[in-house]
């Protein structure tokens, strides 16, 4: 740290992204990426667009905004496209939280919420998940803070029906409720239709997971026109050209290939169910994820041992050190072959540890 860093940032603990190791032949199941390549249409479009990189991209991101609006069934002025969904989440913290309007989110959830709060010197409360790692929605009703709920939640993968979340939106009419749907395409149901009824709901989604575009950085937010205007004010005050030309073109390409996306999501769901079932048969507790990852712990072998045993076998999963979840590992759902290799490794680890 230099002696110039603002006092306000001295205690900031930045977000730690999952490891991106350069180890050969590694099976990488640690950052919830898609195991499938991007759509060929996305690649072709981005390649073509590379020839125009001397020109700034469209700051309004007009065509892509219109296409996303059509995809999710809203008007174009109810959508804002961002550089990954991390950017729209950051915008939401900037727009709707300050020292008087604090934030509320679960104690176990996407780690970036806490970082955004700390970055903006925003007071926040972390509401504990229940013993079964579920979000207790009752505790959010009438709380008078800007609420952030990941649905499905991360890293548990547990999904809540939109009708239940609606009760929280209804019970906090004077606060914004942000529903982060990064993983909703893997068997969940979106809260987006509720934006027609509630002016305090912002839903965020991403192209990183279901659309195999984590490397392109493309996300979006959906809310009533006034909320989108607020968030545009932040965008034009920070990064007006937030979507680069190649990403914009790739986004249009993948949207023209919706069958490919749907087929990949279906395969991920099948592989998830297959792996969750096999893990249960091996004695694991699994949370019953509706995301593209599985959250599992074994009653007799520690989370750390399993993580290390997998790593020794060139399989990388995500292990968190937080006390409540340190016995678990989060395993990204990959191809059937990858999941079979993972299960073989798990069997070998259990054999070794339980002999
Ligand atoms: N929300 C959740 C719950 C996530 O796990 C992630 C991925 N790390 C994001 C948002 C952000 O994803 P991206 O910026 O790639 O859209």
Coordinates of C-alpha atoms and ligand atoms in Angstrom, one line a residue:
X1 CA 0.0 0.0 0.0
X2 CA 1.4 3.4 -0.8
X3 CA 1.2 6.3 1.6
X4 CA -1.3 8.0 -0.8
X5 CA -4.2 5.5 -0.6
X6 CA -7.3 7.1 0.7
X7 CA -8.0 6.3 4.4
X8 CA -11.4 5.1 3.4
X9 CA -9.8 2.3 1.3
X10 CA -7.1 1.2 3.7
X11 CA -9.1 -1.7 5.2
X12 CA -10.8 -2.8 1.9
X13 CA -10.5 -6.5 1.3
X14 CA -10.8 -7.0 -2.4
X15 CA -12.8 -9.9 -4.0
X16 CA -10.7 -13.0 -4.6
X17 CA -11.5 -14.5 -8.0
X18 CA -11.3 -18.3 -8.4
X19 CA -7.9 -19.5 -9.4
X20 CA -7.1 -19.5 -13.2
X21 CA -4.1 -21.9 -13.1
X22 CA -1.9 -22.7 -16.1
X23 CA -1.5 -26.4 -15.3
X24 CA -1.7 -28.8 -18.3
X25 CA -4.5 -31.3 -18.4
X26 CA -6.3 -29.9 -15.4
X27 CA -10.0 -30.5 -15.1
X28 CA -11.2 -27.0 -14.1
X29 CA -14.3 -27.1 -12.0
X30 CA -13.7 -24.1 -9.8
X31 CA -15.2 -20.9 -11.3
X32 CA -18.6 -21.9 -12.7
X33 CA -17.7 -21.4 -16.3
X34 CA -19.5 -23.3 -19.1
X35 CA -17.7 -26.4 -20.2
X36 CA -18.8 -25.7 -23.7
X37 CA -17.2 -23.4 -26.2
X38 CA -19.0 -20.1 -27.2
X39 CA -21.5 -20.3 -30.0
X40 CA -19.9 -20.3 -33.4
X41 CA -22.0 -17.3 -34.4
X42 CA -20.6 -15.4 -31.4
X43 CA -17.0 -16.2 -32.5
X44 CA -17.7 -15.3 -36.1
X45 CA -19.3 -12.0 -35.2
X46 CA -16.6 -11.0 -32.8
X47 CA -13.9 -11.9 -35.3
X48 CA -15.5 -9.7 -37.9
X49 CA -15.9 -6.9 -35.5
X50 CA -12.2 -7.0 -34.6
X51 CA -11.5 -5.2 -37.9
X52 CA -13.3 -2.1 -36.6
X53 CA -11.4 -1.8 -33.3
X54 CA -10.2 1.7 -34.2
X55 CA -13.7 3.0 -33.6
X56 CA -15.5 3.4 -30.3
X57 CA -18.4 1.0 -29.7
X58 CA -22.0 2.2 -29.6
X59 CA -22.3 3.8 -26.1
X60 CA -26.1 3.0 -26.1
X61 CA -25.5 -0.6 -27.0
X62 CA -28.8 -0.2 -28.8
X63 CA -29.2 -3.4 -30.9
X64 CA -28.0 -5.7 -28.2
X65 CA -30.2 -4.0 -25.6
X66 CA -33.2 -4.4 -27.9
X67 CA -32.5 -8.1 -28.4
X68 CA -32.0 -8.8 -24.7
X69 CA -35.3 -6.9 -24.0
X70 CA -37.0 -9.2 -26.5
X71 CA -35.5 -12.3 -25.1
X72 CA -36.7 -11.5 -21.5
X73 CA -40.0 -10.0 -22.6
X74 CA -39.6 -6.3 -21.5
X75 CA -39.1 -3.0 -23.3
X76 CA -35.7 -1.8 -24.3
X77 CA -35.8 1.1 -21.8
X78 CA -36.2 -1.5 -19.0
X79 CA -32.7 -3.0 -19.7
X80 CA -29.2 -1.9 -19.1
X81 CA -26.3 -3.9 -20.6
X82 CA -23.1 -4.0 -18.6
X83 CA -19.6 -5.3 -18.5
X84 CA -20.4 -8.6 -16.8
X85 CA -23.2 -8.6 -14.2
X86 CA -20.5 -7.5 -11.6
X87 CA -20.8 -4.1 -13.2
X88 CA -24.5 -3.7 -12.8
X89 CA -24.2 -4.9 -9.2
X90 CA -21.6 -2.3 -8.6
X91 CA -23.9 0.3 -10.2
X92 CA -26.7 -0.7 -8.0
X93 CA -24.6 -0.3 -4.9
X94 CA -23.5 3.1 -6.1
X95 CA -27.0 4.2 -7.0
X96 CA -29.1 2.8 -4.1
X97 CA -26.8 2.6 -1.1
X98 CA -25.0 5.3 1.0
X99 CA -24.2 5.9 4.6
X100 CA -27.9 6.3 5.4
X101 CA -29.2 3.6 3.1
X102 CA -27.4 0.5 4.1
X103 CA -27.3 -2.9 2.3
X104 CA -28.6 -6.3 3.5
X105 CA -27.6 -9.7 2.1
X106 CA -27.1 -13.2 3.4
X107 CA -24.0 -14.1 5.4
X108 CA -23.2 -16.8 2.9
X109 CA -23.6 -15.5 -0.7
X110 CA -21.7 -14.0 -3.5
X111 CA -18.6 -12.5 -1.9
X112 CA -18.6 -9.4 -4.1
X113 CA -21.6 -7.8 -2.3
X114 CA -19.5 -7.2 0.8
X115 CA -16.7 -5.8 -1.2
X116 CA -18.9 -3.4 -3.1
X117 CA -20.4 -2.3 0.3
X118 CA -16.9 -1.7 1.8
X119 CA -15.7 0.1 -1.4
X120 CA -18.6 2.6 -1.0
X121 CA -18.2 2.8 2.8
X122 CA -21.8 1.5 2.9
X123 CA -23.0 0.0 6.2
X124 CA -24.2 -3.5 5.6
X125 CA -25.8 -6.4 7.5
X126 CA -25.2 -10.0 6.7
X127 CA -28.3 -12.1 7.6
X128 CA -27.4 -15.6 8.6
X129 CA -28.7 -18.5 6.4
X130 CA -30.7 -21.1 8.3
X131 CA -28.9 -24.3 9.5
X132 CA -29.9 -25.9 6.3
X133 CA -28.2 -23.1 4.4
X134 CA -31.4 -21.5 3.2
X135 CA -32.2 -17.8 2.9
X136 CA -34.7 -16.9 5.6
X137 CA -36.9 -14.4 3.7
X138 CA -38.9 -13.4 6.8
X139 CA -35.8 -11.6 8.0
X140 CA -35.8 -9.4 5.0
X141 CA -39.4 -8.2 5.2
X142 CA -39.7 -4.5 6.1
X143 CA -35.9 -4.3 6.8
X144 CA -35.6 -0.8 5.2
X145 CA -32.3 -1.5 3.4
X146 CA -31.2 -2.2 -0.1
X147 CA -31.5 -6.0 -0.4
X148 CA -29.2 -8.2 -2.5
X149 CA -30.4 -11.8 -3.0
X150 CA -28.7 -14.2 -5.4
X151 CA -31.2 -16.6 -6.7
X152 CA -30.1 -19.4 -7.0
X153 CA -27.8 -18.4 -4.1
X154 CA -24.1 -19.0 -4.4
X155 CA -22.3 -21.1 -3.4
X156 CA -25.3 -23.2 -2.2
X157 CA -27.2 -23.3 -5.5
X158 CA -30.5 -23.3 -3.5
X159 CA -33.3 -21.7 -5.5
X160 CA -36.3 -19.7 -4.2
X161 CA -39.5 -19.4 -6.1
X162 CA -40.2 -15.9 -7.4
X163 CA -43.6 -15.9 -5.6
X164 CA -41.7 -16.1 -2.3
X165 CA -39.2 -13.3 -3.3
X166 CA -42.2 -11.2 -4.3
X167 CA -43.3 -11.1 -0.6
X168 CA -39.9 -9.4 0.2
X169 CA -40.3 -6.9 -2.7
X170 CA -43.8 -6.1 -1.5
X171 CA -42.8 -5.7 2.1
X172 CA -40.0 -3.2 1.3
X173 CA -41.7 -0.7 -1.0
X174 CA -39.3 2.0 -0.2
X175 CA -36.1 0.1 -0.8
X176 CA -34.6 -1.5 -3.9
X177 CA -34.5 -5.3 -4.0
X178 CA -31.8 -6.6 -6.3
X179 CA -32.2 -10.2 -7.4
X180 CA -29.0 -11.6 -8.9
X181 CA -30.0 -14.3 -11.3
X182 CA -26.5 -15.2 -12.6
X183 CA -27.5 -18.9 -12.4
X184 CA -31.2 -18.8 -13.2
X185 CA -30.9 -20.5 -16.6
X186 CA -30.1 -23.9 -15.1
X187 CA -33.6 -24.8 -13.9
X188 CA -34.7 -21.8 -12.0
X189 CA -37.4 -19.3 -12.8
X190 CA -36.8 -15.6 -13.3
X191 CA -38.3 -12.7 -11.2
X192 CA -38.2 -10.5 -14.4
X193 CA -42.0 -10.6 -15.0
X194 CA -42.4 -8.9 -11.6
X195 CA -40.7 -5.7 -12.8
X196 CA -44.0 -4.7 -14.3
X197 CA -45.6 -4.7 -10.9
X198 CA -42.9 -3.3 -8.7
X199 CA -40.8 -0.2 -9.2
X200 CA -38.3 -1.3 -6.6
X201 CA -37.1 -4.5 -8.2
X202 CA -33.9 -4.8 -10.2
X203 CA -33.0 -8.2 -11.7
X204 CA -29.5 -8.9 -12.9
X205 CA -28.3 -11.7 -15.3
X206 CA -25.2 -12.7 -17.1
X207 CA -23.9 -14.2 -20.4
X208 CA -21.0 -15.7 -18.5
X209 CA -22.5 -19.0 -17.5
X210 CA -25.4 -20.3 -19.7
X211 CA -24.0 -18.5 -22.8
X212 CA -20.4 -19.6 -22.5
X213 CA -19.1 -16.0 -22.5
X214 CA -17.4 -15.4 -19.2
X215 CA -14.3 -14.1 -21.0
X216 CA -16.3 -11.5 -23.0
X217 CA -17.8 -9.8 -19.9
X218 CA -21.4 -9.3 -20.7
X219 CA -24.3 -8.9 -18.2
X220 CA -27.5 -6.9 -17.8
X221 CA -30.0 -5.5 -15.4
X222 CA -33.8 -5.4 -15.9
X223 CA -36.0 -3.0 -13.9
X224 CA -38.6 -0.3 -14.4
X225 CA -37.7 2.6 -16.7
X226 CA -36.8 5.0 -13.8
X227 CA -34.4 2.5 -12.2
X228 CA -32.7 1.9 -15.6
X229 CA -32.4 5.7 -15.9
X230 CA -30.6 5.9 -12.5
X231 CA -28.2 3.2 -13.5
X232 CA -27.5 4.8 -16.8
X233 CA -26.6 8.0 -14.9
X234 CA -23.9 5.9 -13.1
X235 CA -22.8 4.3 -16.3
X236 CA -22.3 7.6 -18.1
X237 CA -20.5 8.9 -15.0
X238 CA -18.0 6.1 -14.9
X239 CA -17.6 4.1 -18.2
X240 CA -19.9 5.2 -21.1
X241 CA -18.3 2.7 -23.5
X242 CA -18.7 -0.2 -21.1
X243 CA -19.3 -2.9 -23.7
X244 CA -16.5 -3.3 -26.2
X245 CA -17.2 -3.9 -29.9
X246 CA -16.2 -7.6 -29.9
X247 CA -18.3 -8.4 -26.9
X248 CA -21.4 -6.6 -28.3
X249 CA -21.0 -8.5 -31.6
X250 CA -20.5 -11.8 -29.8
X251 CA -23.6 -11.1 -27.7
X252 CA -25.7 -10.6 -30.8
X253 CA -24.3 -13.8 -32.2
X254 CA -25.1 -16.0 -29.2
X255 CA -28.7 -14.6 -29.1
X256 CA -29.1 -15.7 -32.7
X257 CA -28.2 -19.2 -31.5
X258 CA -30.6 -19.7 -28.7
X259 CA -31.0 -23.4 -29.5
X260 CA -27.3 -23.9 -28.7
X261 CA -27.7 -22.1 -25.4
X262 CA -30.8 -24.1 -24.4
X263 CA -29.2 -27.5 -25.4
X264 CA -26.1 -26.6 -23.3
X265 CA -28.2 -25.7 -20.3
X266 CA -30.1 -28.9 -20.6
X267 CA -26.9 -30.9 -20.6
X268 CA -25.5 -29.1 -17.6
X269 CA -28.8 -29.8 -15.7
X270 CA -28.6 -33.5 -16.6
X271 CA -24.9 -33.7 -15.6
X272 CA -25.7 -31.9 -12.3
X273 CA -28.5 -34.3 -11.4
X274 CA -26.3 -37.3 -12.4
X275 CA -23.4 -36.1 -10.2
X276 CA -25.6 -35.0 -7.3
X277 CA -27.2 -38.5 -7.2
X278 CA -23.8 -40.3 -7.4
X279 CA -22.4 -38.1 -4.6
X280 CA -25.4 -38.8 -2.4
X281 CA -24.9 -42.5 -3.0
X282 CA -21.3 -42.1 -1.8
X283 CA -22.6 -40.6 1.5
X284 CA -22.2 -36.9 0.7
X285 CA -24.7 -34.2 1.8
X286 CA -25.6 -32.0 -1.2
X287 CA -27.7 -28.9 -1.0
X288 CA -29.9 -29.7 -4.0
X289 CA -28.5 -27.1 -6.4
X290 CA -30.4 -25.5 -9.3
X291 CA -27.2 -23.8 -10.6
X292 CA -24.3 -25.0 -12.8
X293 CA -22.4 -26.1 -9.7
X294 CA -22.9 -28.5 -6.8
X295 CA -22.2 -27.8 -3.1
X296 CA -21.3 -31.0 -1.2
X297 CA -19.7 -32.2 2.0
X298 CA -18.9 -35.6 3.3
X299 CA -19.7 -36.6 6.9
X300 CA -16.3 -38.1 7.6
X301 CA -13.8 -36.6 5.2
X302 CA -13.0 -32.9 5.6
X303 CA -13.7 -30.4 2.9
X304 CA -10.0 -29.5 2.9
X305 CA -8.9 -33.1 2.4
X306 CA -11.3 -33.6 -0.5
X307 CA -10.2 -30.3 -2.1
X308 CA -6.5 -31.3 -1.8
X309 CA -7.1 -34.9 -2.9
X310 CA -8.9 -33.7 -6.0
X311 CA -6.1 -31.2 -6.7
X312 CA -3.5 -33.9 -6.4
X313 CA -5.5 -35.7 -9.1
X314 CA -5.5 -32.6 -11.3
X315 CA -9.1 -31.7 -10.6
X316 CA -9.7 -28.2 -9.3
X317 CA -12.8 -27.3 -7.3
X318 CA -13.6 -24.3 -5.1
X319 CA -13.1 -24.5 -1.3
X320 CA -14.0 -21.7 1.0
X321 CA -12.4 -21.1 4.4
X322 CA -15.5 -19.4 6.0
X323 CA -16.3 -21.4 9.1
X324 CA -19.9 -22.3 8.3
X325 CA -19.1 -23.8 4.9
X326 CA -15.5 -25.0 5.2
X327 CA -16.6 -28.6 5.1
X328 CA -18.1 -28.1 1.7
X329 CA -16.6 -27.9 -1.8
X330 CA -18.3 -26.2 -4.7
X331 CA -17.9 -28.2 -7.9
X332 CA -18.7 -26.6 -11.2
X333 CA -20.8 -28.9 -13.4
X334 CA -18.7 -29.9 -16.5
X335 CA -19.1 -32.4 -19.3
X336 CA -20.2 -36.0 -18.6
X337 CA -16.6 -37.1 -19.0
X338 CA -15.3 -34.5 -16.6
X339 CA -18.0 -35.5 -14.0
X340 CA -17.0 -39.1 -14.4
X341 CA -13.4 -38.3 -13.9
X342 CA -14.4 -36.2 -10.8
X343 CA -16.5 -39.1 -9.4
X344 CA -13.6 -41.6 -10.0
X345 CA -11.3 -39.3 -8.1
X346 CA -13.8 -38.9 -5.2
X347 CA -14.1 -42.7 -5.0
X348 CA -10.3 -43.0 -4.8
X349 CA -10.1 -40.3 -2.1
X350 CA -12.8 -41.9 0.0
X351 CA -11.1 -45.3 -0.3
X352 CA -7.9 -43.8 0.9
X353 CA -9.3 -41.7 3.7
X354 CA -11.7 -44.2 5.1
X355 CA -9.5 -47.3 5.1
Ligands
LIG1 N1 -23.4 -13.0 -9.3 C1 -23.0 -14.2 -8.8 C2 -23.9 -14.9 -7.8 C3 -21.9 -14.9 -9.3 O1 -21.5 -16.0 -8.8 C4 -21.1 -14.2 -10.3 C5 -19.9 -14.9 -10.9 N2 -18.7 -14.8 -10.2 C6 -21.6 -12.9 -10.7 C7 -22.7 -12.4 -10.2 C8 -20.8 -12.1 -11.7 O2 -20.7 -12.7 -12.9 P1 -20.2 -11.9 -14.2 O3 -19.6 -10.6 -13.8 O4 -19.3 -12.8 -14.9 O5 -21.5 -11.7 -15.0

